[in-house]
Amino acid sequence: MKKGLRKGLTSYGDDDFSLFLRRVFIKAMGYSDDALSRPIIGITNTASDYNACHGNVPQLIEAIKRGVMLAGGLPMAFPTLSIHESFAHPTSMFLRNLMAMETEEMIRAQPMDAVVLVSGCDKTVPAQLMAAASVDLPALVVVTGPMMTGHYQGERLGACTDCRRLWSRYRAGEIDSDTINETSARLAPTAGTCMVMGTASTMACMTEALGMMLPGGATIPAVHADRLRFAEASGKRAVELAAEDLRPSAIMTAPAFRNSLVTLQAIGGSTNGLIHMTAVARRAGVEIDLREFDTIGRDVPVLVDLKPSGDHYMEHLHEAGGLNTVLRELKDHLELDASTVSGESLGVNIELGERVTEQTVVRGKADPIRDAGGIAVLFGNLAPGGAVIKHAAASVELMRHSGRAIVFDSLPDLAKRIDDPELDVVPEDILVLRNAGPKGAPGMPEAGSFPIPGKLAERGVKDMVRISDARMSGTAFGTIVLHVTPESYVGGPLALVRTGDHVTLDVEQRLLQLDISDADLAERRRQWQSPAEHAGSERGYMKLFLQSVEQADRGCDFDFM
Ligand code: FES
């Protein structure tokens, strides 16, 4: 197998000339023949002026390069897409598959013997894992790490659970516009990813449990010196991975994916973790079964006391020993023989990891935050392909609830009517949002935790059952049913619900049901007309996306990947 500069030569019809030209141009950067004879370690550069979550990427790359060179390799950083949650229109999920494709193709196109994947913000870690699974070149992940927490008037704050909480208080008139503006400078006080157990933290923990990150890397804060030392160690290890030819296909196996799903349940992680890891697994040839995931959730308790399900932040989980403390508690549920990029099994990594005995962030199995895992999978005539609820962050009294459906036909319809004082709605109603799925929005935005109607929020109503085919930020909370599959835009049953219908949610029974007869449902289906095509769908990436994106139960990857 070809290595180093000889890999993937540009097609000129003469391989020796292709290699010669490659040397000519790379030498323009001052490299010596000695440097060019070393194993080449690619490093993805996902820094961007738009992406504060990746604000420390330049320093991480410097540290990774140092590690690569200490181990005798040649580091080569190269740019890829950088996706930030709040700077991606229509939604970051629309771009995840583009980043996965771009990362895959740039790893294939350029000569490298291993690659260090530097990422952090929600969609970037899954995009890179999807790429790594498809390319199957030795690879490991370095996340940017969580932000530190902020403070406002003595209260500890963190993005973005507290962003949502404060915004709800502002909507309810409990705080004024000056206060909400001042908090905008305190909620995300450093570089790094959201420091609650949102999607970024969830994906970091799942990636460590999957074995694609060196032990301990999920929780080190972005601004800690240890984060740089971890990056250096990852650079060193990447050179070894290249020599050992230890590929993702040897690590991303069915047992490893199970370990990541056990972890997702135990950390009270983001529902997005399920979609993303489903996409990664399918790239690796492993199917994630929603019913099996639900069964894991019935067995595995929530152990981590982090917002939005608990009280703490990622820096506290790190102080408590990081993910290793969680994995040690979970040993009975884990496939301990699964391989990892450290070269050791997960079980050995756990034994070698830091032990912190005096801590209050990670509970023991005898004293969990919740007896069952964080996420349940629902089925029923309203979600034949499944739907999920993060019941760890939901209202206990709404876990079994029937009510009148109030239907919003789309996100624009929601925006227009949700605060209308004339909206006929009471706290016991069930709010339904449709056309917010993978094709419907498009891009399946994190709109599932849509607001309580203004007139109820003003009366102090904090939570209602909300059902949609959208996703939800991992930092959000509430009794929110998501990922209803198939989505309404393609004719899923959510498209057939009418305002005034009776809907039943029963989390214990894993049921999501529209209380009408099969005959009535069939008649409505006969009458259903597909929605108008999206603007821009006639060309470009939008066309590719709408033609090819799959449903949530298949990870929303493209059908040709
Ligand atoms: Fe990037 Fe939250 S917005 S991790």
Coordinates of C-alpha atoms and ligand atoms in Angstrom, one line a residue:
M1 CA 0.0 0.0 0.0
K2 CA 1.3 3.4 -0.9
K3 CA 2.2 5.8 1.9
G4 CA 3.0 9.4 2.5
L5 CA 3.3 11.7 -0.5
R6 CA 2.8 8.7 -2.9
K7 CA -0.8 8.2 -1.8
G8 CA -3.6 9.2 -4.1
L9 CA -1.5 10.8 -6.8
T10 CA -3.1 13.4 -9.1
S11 CA -4.0 11.9 -12.5
Y12 CA -1.6 13.1 -15.1
G13 CA -1.1 9.7 -16.8
D14 CA 2.4 9.4 -15.4
D15 CA 2.7 8.6 -11.7
D16 CA 6.4 9.5 -11.4
F17 CA 5.6 12.9 -12.9
S18 CA 2.6 13.3 -10.6
L19 CA 4.9 12.7 -7.6
F20 CA 7.5 15.0 -9.0
L21 CA 5.0 17.8 -9.4
R22 CA 3.7 17.2 -5.9
R23 CA 7.2 17.6 -4.5
V24 CA 7.8 20.7 -6.6
F25 CA 4.8 22.5 -5.1
I26 CA 5.1 21.3 -1.5
K27 CA 8.7 22.3 -1.5
A28 CA 7.6 25.9 -2.2
M29 CA 6.4 25.8 1.4
G30 CA 10.0 25.1 2.6
Y31 CA 9.7 21.4 3.4
S32 CA 12.9 19.3 3.2
D33 CA 13.2 15.8 1.7
D34 CA 13.6 14.5 5.2
A35 CA 10.3 16.0 6.3
L36 CA 8.5 14.8 3.2
S37 CA 9.7 11.2 3.8
R38 CA 7.8 11.0 7.1
P39 CA 4.4 9.6 7.7
I40 CA 1.9 12.3 6.9
I41 CA -0.8 13.1 9.5
G42 CA -3.6 15.2 8.2
I43 CA -5.3 17.6 10.7
T44 CA -8.7 19.1 9.9
N45 CA -8.8 22.8 10.5
T46 CA -12.4 23.7 11.3
A47 CA -11.7 27.2 12.7
S48 CA -13.9 30.0 11.4
D49 CA -14.6 33.6 12.4
Y50 CA -18.2 32.5 12.8
N51 CA -17.5 29.6 15.1
A52 CA -16.7 30.5 18.7
C53 CA -17.1 26.8 19.7
H54 CA -13.9 26.3 17.6
G55 CA -12.2 29.4 18.8
N56 CA -9.2 27.4 20.2
V57 CA -8.7 25.3 17.1
P58 CA -5.5 27.2 16.0
Q59 CA -3.9 26.4 19.4
L60 CA -5.1 22.8 19.2
I61 CA -3.6 22.4 15.8
E62 CA -0.3 23.8 17.0
A63 CA -0.3 21.3 19.9
I64 CA -1.3 18.4 17.6
K65 CA 1.5 19.3 15.2
R66 CA 3.9 19.3 18.1
G67 CA 2.8 15.8 19.0
V68 CA 3.0 14.5 15.4
M69 CA 6.6 15.9 15.1
L70 CA 7.7 14.5 18.5
A71 CA 6.6 11.1 17.1
G72 CA 8.5 11.5 13.9
G73 CA 5.6 12.4 11.6
L74 CA 4.8 15.3 9.3
P75 CA 1.7 17.2 10.2
M76 CA -0.4 18.7 7.5
A77 CA -3.4 20.8 8.5
F78 CA -6.1 21.4 5.9
P79 CA -9.4 23.3 6.0
T80 CA -12.8 21.8 6.0
L81 CA -16.3 23.2 6.6
S82 CA -16.9 24.8 10.0
I83 CA -20.5 24.7 11.1
H84 CA -21.8 26.7 14.1
E85 CA -25.3 26.1 15.4
S86 CA -26.3 29.7 15.4
F87 CA -24.7 30.7 12.1
A88 CA -26.1 28.1 9.8
H89 CA -29.2 28.9 7.7
P90 CA -31.7 27.3 7.5
T91 CA -30.1 25.0 10.1
S92 CA -26.8 23.3 10.8
M93 CA -28.3 19.9 10.2
F94 CA -28.9 20.9 6.6
L95 CA -25.1 21.2 6.3
R96 CA -23.9 18.1 8.3
N97 CA -24.0 15.8 5.4
L98 CA -22.2 18.3 3.2
M99 CA -19.4 18.5 5.8
A100 CA -19.3 14.7 6.1
M101 CA -18.9 14.5 2.3
E102 CA -16.4 17.3 2.1
T103 CA -14.3 15.9 4.9
E104 CA -14.4 12.4 3.4
E105 CA -13.4 13.6 0.0
M106 CA -10.5 15.8 1.3
I107 CA -9.1 13.0 3.3
R108 CA -9.3 10.8 0.2
A109 CA -8.0 13.4 -2.1
Q110 CA -4.9 14.5 -0.2
P111 CA -2.0 12.3 0.8
M112 CA -2.1 11.3 4.5
D113 CA -1.5 8.2 6.5
A114 CA -3.7 9.1 9.4
V115 CA -5.9 12.0 10.3
V116 CA -6.7 13.9 13.4
L117 CA -10.3 15.2 13.3
V118 CA -10.6 18.4 15.2
S119 CA -14.2 19.4 15.9
G120 CA -16.6 20.3 18.7
C121 CA -19.8 22.2 17.8
D122 CA -22.8 19.9 17.4
K123 CA -22.7 18.8 13.7
T124 CA -19.0 18.8 13.3
V125 CA -18.1 15.7 15.4
P126 CA -20.8 13.5 13.7
A127 CA -19.8 14.8 10.2
Q128 CA -16.2 13.8 10.8
L129 CA -17.1 10.4 12.3
M130 CA -19.3 9.7 9.3
A131 CA -16.4 10.7 7.0
A132 CA -13.9 8.6 9.0
A133 CA -16.2 5.6 8.8
S134 CA -16.5 5.9 5.1
V135 CA -12.8 6.6 4.3
D136 CA -11.5 4.0 6.9
L137 CA -8.1 5.6 7.2
P138 CA -6.6 5.6 10.8
A139 CA -8.2 8.5 12.6
L140 CA -8.9 9.9 16.0
V141 CA -11.0 12.8 17.2
V142 CA -9.9 15.8 19.3
V143 CA -12.8 17.9 20.4
T144 CA -12.4 21.6 21.2
G145 CA -13.8 21.0 24.7
P146 CA -16.5 22.7 26.7
M147 CA -16.6 26.4 27.6
M148 CA -16.2 27.5 31.2
T149 CA -19.4 28.7 32.9
G150 CA -20.3 32.4 33.3
H151 CA -22.0 34.4 36.0
Y152 CA -24.6 37.2 36.2
Q153 CA -25.4 38.9 39.5
G154 CA -24.1 36.0 41.5
E155 CA -25.9 33.3 39.5
R156 CA -23.9 30.7 37.5
L157 CA -24.9 30.6 33.9
G158 CA -24.1 28.4 30.9
A159 CA -25.0 28.1 27.2
C160 CA -27.4 27.2 26.2
T161 CA -29.8 25.8 28.8
D162 CA -29.7 29.1 30.6
C163 CA -30.1 31.0 27.3
R164 CA -33.4 29.2 26.9
R165 CA -34.4 29.6 30.6
L166 CA -33.7 33.3 30.6
W167 CA -35.4 33.8 27.3
S168 CA -38.5 32.1 28.7
R169 CA -38.4 34.4 31.7
Y170 CA -38.0 37.4 29.3
R171 CA -41.0 36.2 27.3
A172 CA -43.0 35.9 30.5
G173 CA -42.1 39.5 31.4
E174 CA -40.1 38.4 34.4
I175 CA -36.9 40.1 33.3
D176 CA -36.5 43.2 31.1
S177 CA -34.7 43.8 27.8
D178 CA -31.7 45.4 29.5
T179 CA -31.2 42.3 31.7
I180 CA -31.6 39.9 28.8
N181 CA -29.1 41.9 26.8
E182 CA -26.5 42.0 29.6
T183 CA -26.8 38.2 30.0
S184 CA -25.9 37.7 26.3
A185 CA -22.3 38.6 27.2
R186 CA -22.2 36.2 30.2
L187 CA -23.8 33.0 28.8
A188 CA -20.8 31.9 26.6
P189 CA -17.8 33.4 28.3
T190 CA -15.0 31.5 26.6
A191 CA -14.1 29.6 23.5
G192 CA -15.4 26.0 23.4
T193 CA -18.6 24.1 23.1
C194 CA -21.8 24.6 25.2
M195 CA -20.9 23.5 28.7
V196 CA -24.1 21.7 29.5
M197 CA -25.0 18.1 28.4
G198 CA -26.1 19.5 25.0
T199 CA -25.3 17.8 21.7
A200 CA -21.7 18.8 21.6
S201 CA -21.0 17.4 25.1
T202 CA -23.1 14.4 24.3
M203 CA -21.2 13.7 21.0
A204 CA -17.9 14.2 22.8
C205 CA -18.8 11.6 25.5
M206 CA -20.3 9.2 22.9
T207 CA -17.2 9.5 20.8
E208 CA -14.9 8.7 23.7
A209 CA -17.1 5.7 24.6
L210 CA -17.1 4.6 21.0
G211 CA -13.3 4.4 21.2
M212 CA -12.6 7.1 18.6
M213 CA -11.0 9.5 21.1
L214 CA -8.1 9.0 23.5
P215 CA -9.4 8.4 27.1
G216 CA -10.2 11.5 29.0
G217 CA -10.7 13.8 26.0
A218 CA -14.4 14.4 26.2
T219 CA -14.6 16.7 29.1
I220 CA -11.3 18.7 29.4
P221 CA -12.4 22.4 29.2
A222 CA -11.5 24.2 26.0
V223 CA -9.3 26.7 27.8
H224 CA -7.4 24.3 30.1
A225 CA -3.7 23.7 29.4
D226 CA -4.6 20.0 29.7
R227 CA -6.7 20.4 26.5
L228 CA -3.5 21.3 24.7
R229 CA -1.6 18.4 26.2
F230 CA -4.4 16.1 25.2
A231 CA -4.1 17.5 21.6
E232 CA -0.3 16.9 21.7
A233 CA -0.8 13.3 22.9
S234 CA -3.4 12.8 20.1
G235 CA -0.9 14.0 17.5
K236 CA 1.6 11.5 18.8
R237 CA -0.9 8.7 18.8
A238 CA -1.9 9.5 15.3
V239 CA 1.6 8.6 14.1
E240 CA 1.4 5.3 15.9
L241 CA -2.1 4.6 14.4
A242 CA -0.6 5.1 11.0
A243 CA 2.2 2.7 11.7
E244 CA -0.2 0.1 13.2
D245 CA -2.8 0.7 10.5
L246 CA -5.4 0.7 13.2
R247 CA -8.5 1.8 11.2
P248 CA -12.0 3.0 12.2
S249 CA -13.4 -0.3 10.9
A250 CA -11.6 -2.1 13.7
I251 CA -13.0 0.3 16.3
M252 CA -16.4 1.3 15.1
T253 CA -18.0 -2.1 15.6
A254 CA -21.4 -3.1 16.8
P255 CA -20.2 -3.5 20.5
A256 CA -18.6 0.0 20.3
F257 CA -21.8 1.6 19.1
R258 CA -23.6 -0.1 21.8
N259 CA -21.2 1.4 24.3
S260 CA -21.8 4.8 22.9
L261 CA -25.6 4.3 23.2
V262 CA -25.3 3.1 26.8
T263 CA -23.3 6.2 27.5
L264 CA -26.0 8.4 25.8
Q265 CA -28.6 7.0 28.1
A266 CA -26.5 7.3 31.3
I267 CA -25.3 10.9 30.7
G268 CA -28.9 12.1 30.0
G269 CA -27.6 13.2 26.7
S270 CA -29.1 14.9 23.7
T271 CA -31.6 13.3 21.5
N272 CA -29.4 14.4 18.6
G273 CA -26.8 11.9 19.7
L274 CA -29.1 9.1 18.6
I275 CA -29.6 10.5 15.1
H276 CA -26.0 11.3 14.6
M277 CA -24.7 8.0 15.9
T278 CA -27.2 6.2 13.8
A279 CA -25.8 7.9 10.7
V280 CA -22.2 7.1 11.8
A281 CA -23.1 3.5 12.5
R282 CA -24.8 3.0 9.1
R283 CA -21.6 4.4 7.4
A284 CA -19.7 1.7 9.4
G285 CA -22.2 -1.0 8.3
V286 CA -23.9 -1.3 11.7
E287 CA -27.7 -0.8 12.1
I288 CA -28.9 0.9 15.2
D289 CA -32.3 -0.5 16.2
L290 CA -34.5 2.0 18.0
R291 CA -36.3 -0.7 20.0
E292 CA -32.9 -2.0 21.2
F293 CA -31.9 1.6 22.1
D294 CA -35.1 1.9 24.1
T295 CA -34.4 -1.4 25.9
I296 CA -30.9 0.0 26.8
G297 CA -32.7 3.0 28.3
R298 CA -34.9 0.9 30.5
D299 CA -31.8 -0.8 32.0
V300 CA -29.3 2.0 32.2
P301 CA -30.0 4.8 34.7
V302 CA -29.1 8.5 34.3
L303 CA -26.1 9.0 36.4
V304 CA -24.8 12.4 35.5
D305 CA -26.1 15.4 37.3
L306 CA -25.7 18.0 34.5
K307 CA -28.0 20.5 33.0
P308 CA -30.5 20.3 31.4
S309 CA -31.4 17.2 33.3
G310 CA -29.5 18.1 36.5
D311 CA -27.6 20.9 38.1
H312 CA -24.0 20.9 37.1
Y313 CA -21.9 21.8 34.0
M314 CA -19.1 20.1 32.0
E315 CA -16.3 21.6 34.0
H316 CA -17.8 19.9 37.1
L317 CA -18.0 16.5 35.3
H318 CA -14.3 17.0 34.4
E319 CA -13.4 17.7 38.0
A320 CA -15.3 14.5 38.9
G321 CA -13.0 12.4 36.7
G322 CA -14.7 13.0 33.4
L323 CA -16.4 10.3 31.4
N324 CA -14.2 7.6 33.0
T325 CA -16.1 8.0 36.2
V326 CA -19.3 7.4 34.3
L327 CA -17.9 4.4 32.4
R328 CA -16.6 2.8 35.6
E329 CA -20.1 2.9 37.0
L330 CA -21.5 1.5 33.8
K331 CA -19.1 -1.4 33.5
D332 CA -21.8 -4.1 33.8
H333 CA -23.6 -2.6 30.8
L334 CA -20.5 -2.1 28.5
E335 CA -18.7 -4.2 26.0
L336 CA -15.4 -3.9 27.7
D337 CA -13.4 -5.8 25.0
A338 CA -14.2 -3.2 22.4
S339 CA -11.1 -1.7 20.7
T340 CA -10.2 2.0 21.0
V341 CA -7.7 4.3 19.4
S342 CA -5.6 4.1 22.5
G343 CA -4.6 0.6 21.3
E344 CA -6.2 -0.8 24.5
S345 CA -9.7 -2.1 25.0
L346 CA -12.3 0.1 26.6
G347 CA -12.1 -2.0 29.8
V348 CA -8.4 -1.4 30.1
N349 CA -8.8 2.3 29.4
I350 CA -11.3 2.5 32.3
E351 CA -8.9 0.7 34.7
L352 CA -6.1 3.0 33.7
G353 CA -8.2 6.2 33.9
E354 CA -8.3 8.7 36.7
R355 CA -10.3 7.7 39.8
V356 CA -12.0 10.5 41.7
T357 CA -13.8 9.2 44.8
E358 CA -15.0 12.5 46.4
Q359 CA -17.4 13.9 43.9
T360 CA -21.1 14.6 43.6
V361 CA -21.6 15.0 39.8
V362 CA -21.6 11.3 38.8
R363 CA -24.0 9.2 40.9
G364 CA -23.6 5.5 41.7
K365 CA -26.1 3.0 40.2
A366 CA -27.6 2.6 43.6
D367 CA -28.4 6.3 43.8
P368 CA -29.1 7.5 40.2
I369 CA -30.6 10.7 39.0
R370 CA -33.2 8.6 37.3
D371 CA -33.8 4.9 37.4
A372 CA -34.1 4.7 33.7
G373 CA -32.1 6.2 30.9
G374 CA -32.6 9.7 29.5
I375 CA -34.3 8.9 26.2
A376 CA -37.3 6.8 25.4
V377 CA -38.5 5.7 22.0
L378 CA -42.2 5.9 21.3
F379 CA -44.3 4.1 18.7
G380 CA -48.0 4.2 17.8
N381 CA -50.2 5.2 14.9
L382 CA -48.8 8.7 15.1
A383 CA -45.2 7.5 14.8
P384 CA -45.0 4.1 13.0
G385 CA -41.2 4.6 12.5
G386 CA -40.6 5.9 16.0
A387 CA -40.3 9.1 17.9
V388 CA -38.2 10.0 20.9
I389 CA -38.7 11.9 24.1
K390 CA -35.9 13.0 26.5
H391 CA -37.9 12.1 29.6
A392 CA -35.0 12.9 31.8
A393 CA -35.6 16.6 31.0
A394 CA -39.4 16.4 30.9
S395 CA -42.2 17.1 33.4
V396 CA -43.0 14.0 35.4
E397 CA -46.7 14.9 35.6
L398 CA -47.0 15.0 31.8
M399 CA -45.4 11.5 31.1
R400 CA -48.9 10.2 30.7
H401 CA -51.2 12.7 29.2
S402 CA -54.1 13.0 26.8
G403 CA -55.3 16.2 25.3
R404 CA -56.7 18.2 22.5
A405 CA -54.3 18.8 19.6
I406 CA -53.5 22.3 18.6
V407 CA -51.8 22.0 15.2
F408 CA -49.3 24.4 13.6
D409 CA -48.8 23.6 10.0
S410 CA -45.2 24.9 9.7
L411 CA -42.6 27.0 11.4
P412 CA -43.9 30.2 9.8
D413 CA -47.4 29.3 10.9
L414 CA -46.1 28.7 14.4
A415 CA -44.3 32.0 14.5
K416 CA -47.4 33.8 13.3
R417 CA -49.9 32.3 15.8
I418 CA -48.1 31.1 18.9
D419 CA -48.3 34.5 20.6
D420 CA -51.7 35.4 19.2
P421 CA -53.9 36.4 22.2
E422 CA -56.9 34.9 20.3
L423 CA -55.3 31.5 20.0
D424 CA -57.7 29.0 21.5
V425 CA -55.4 27.0 23.8
V426 CA -55.3 25.8 27.4
P427 CA -52.4 24.3 29.4
E428 CA -53.8 20.8 29.0
D429 CA -53.7 20.9 25.2
I430 CA -51.0 19.2 23.2
L431 CA -49.2 21.4 20.7
V432 CA -48.3 19.8 17.4
L433 CA -45.8 21.2 14.9
R434 CA -45.4 19.6 11.5
N435 CA -43.4 20.1 8.3
A436 CA -40.3 20.6 10.5
G437 CA -38.6 17.3 9.6
P438 CA -35.6 16.4 7.4
K439 CA -37.3 17.3 4.2
G440 CA -40.1 19.4 5.6
A441 CA -38.3 22.4 7.1
P442 CA -35.9 21.4 5.4
G443 CA -33.0 20.3 7.5
M444 CA -34.9 19.2 10.6
P445 CA -34.2 22.3 12.7
E446 CA -34.0 22.3 16.5
A447 CA -37.5 23.7 16.7
G448 CA -39.1 20.9 18.7
S449 CA -38.8 22.8 21.9
F450 CA -40.9 25.6 20.5
P451 CA -42.3 28.2 23.0
I452 CA -45.3 27.9 25.2
P453 CA -48.1 30.1 23.7
G454 CA -47.5 33.7 24.9
K455 CA -50.8 34.0 26.7
L456 CA -50.1 30.9 28.7
A457 CA -46.4 31.8 29.4
E458 CA -47.6 35.0 30.9
R459 CA -49.8 33.0 33.2
G460 CA -46.7 31.1 34.4
V461 CA -47.2 27.9 32.3
K462 CA -43.7 26.5 32.0
D463 CA -44.3 23.2 30.1
M464 CA -46.8 21.5 27.8
V465 CA -46.7 18.4 25.7
R466 CA -45.2 19.4 22.3
I467 CA -45.0 17.0 19.4
S468 CA -43.1 17.5 16.1
D469 CA -41.0 15.9 13.4
A470 CA -38.2 18.4 14.3
R471 CA -35.2 17.9 16.5
M472 CA -34.4 19.7 19.8
S473 CA -31.3 21.2 21.1
G474 CA -29.6 19.0 23.7
T475 CA -29.6 22.1 25.9
A476 CA -33.4 22.3 25.9
F477 CA -35.9 20.8 28.4
G478 CA -39.6 20.1 28.5
T479 CA -42.1 17.4 27.6
I480 CA -41.1 17.3 24.0
V481 CA -41.7 14.5 21.5
L482 CA -39.4 14.7 18.6
H483 CA -38.2 13.0 15.4
V484 CA -41.7 11.7 14.6
T485 CA -41.1 9.3 11.7
P486 CA -42.0 9.3 8.9
E487 CA -42.2 13.1 8.9
S488 CA -45.3 14.9 7.8
Y489 CA -43.8 16.4 4.6
V490 CA -43.6 12.9 3.1
G491 CA -47.1 12.0 4.3
G492 CA -46.4 10.7 7.8
P493 CA -49.4 10.5 10.2
L494 CA -48.4 13.9 11.7
A495 CA -49.7 15.4 8.4
L496 CA -53.1 14.0 9.2
V497 CA -53.7 15.5 12.7
R498 CA -56.3 18.2 12.9
T499 CA -56.8 20.8 15.6
G500 CA -59.3 19.4 18.1
D501 CA -58.2 15.8 17.6
H502 CA -57.4 13.8 20.8
V503 CA -53.8 12.7 21.2
T504 CA -52.3 10.4 23.8
L505 CA -48.8 10.3 25.1
D506 CA -47.8 7.5 27.5
V507 CA -44.1 7.3 28.1
E508 CA -44.3 4.2 30.3
Q509 CA -46.2 2.3 27.5
R510 CA -43.9 4.0 24.9
L511 CA -47.1 5.1 23.1
L512 CA -47.8 8.1 20.9
Q513 CA -51.3 7.8 19.5
L514 CA -53.8 9.8 17.5
D515 CA -57.1 8.8 19.0
I516 CA -59.1 8.2 15.8
S517 CA -60.2 5.0 14.0
D518 CA -58.0 3.4 11.4
A519 CA -60.7 4.0 8.9
D520 CA -60.8 7.7 9.6
L521 CA -57.0 7.9 9.4
A522 CA -57.0 6.1 6.1
E523 CA -59.7 8.5 4.7
R524 CA -57.6 11.4 5.8
R525 CA -54.6 9.9 4.1
R526 CA -56.6 9.6 0.8
Q527 CA -57.4 13.3 1.0
W528 CA -53.9 14.4 1.9
Q529 CA -52.0 16.5 -0.6
S530 CA -48.3 16.9 -0.5
P531 CA -47.0 20.3 0.4
A532 CA -45.6 22.8 -2.1
E533 CA -41.9 22.3 -3.1
H534 CA -39.4 24.4 -1.2
A535 CA -37.9 27.5 -2.8
G536 CA -34.5 26.7 -4.2
S537 CA -35.3 23.0 -4.6
E538 CA -34.7 23.0 -8.3
R539 CA -30.9 23.2 -8.1
G540 CA -27.7 22.8 -6.2
Y541 CA -27.2 21.4 -2.7
M542 CA -30.8 22.0 -1.8
K543 CA -31.9 19.7 -4.6
L544 CA -29.4 17.0 -3.6
F545 CA -30.5 17.3 0.0
L546 CA -34.2 17.1 -0.7
Q547 CA -33.9 14.2 -3.1
S548 CA -31.5 12.2 -0.9
V549 CA -31.9 12.9 2.8
E550 CA -33.3 9.9 4.8
Q551 CA -35.6 9.9 7.8
A552 CA -34.5 10.3 11.4
D553 CA -34.6 6.6 12.1
R554 CA -31.8 6.2 9.5
G555 CA -29.8 9.1 10.8
C556 CA -30.8 11.6 8.2
D557 CA -27.8 10.6 6.1
F558 CA -28.1 10.7 2.3
D559 CA -29.5 7.5 0.8
F560 CA -26.5 7.1 -1.5
M561 CA -23.8 7.1 1.2
Ligands
FES1 FE1 -21.5 25.1 19.4 FE2 -23.4 24.8 21.4 S1 -23.4 26.2 19.7 S2 -21.6 23.6 20.9

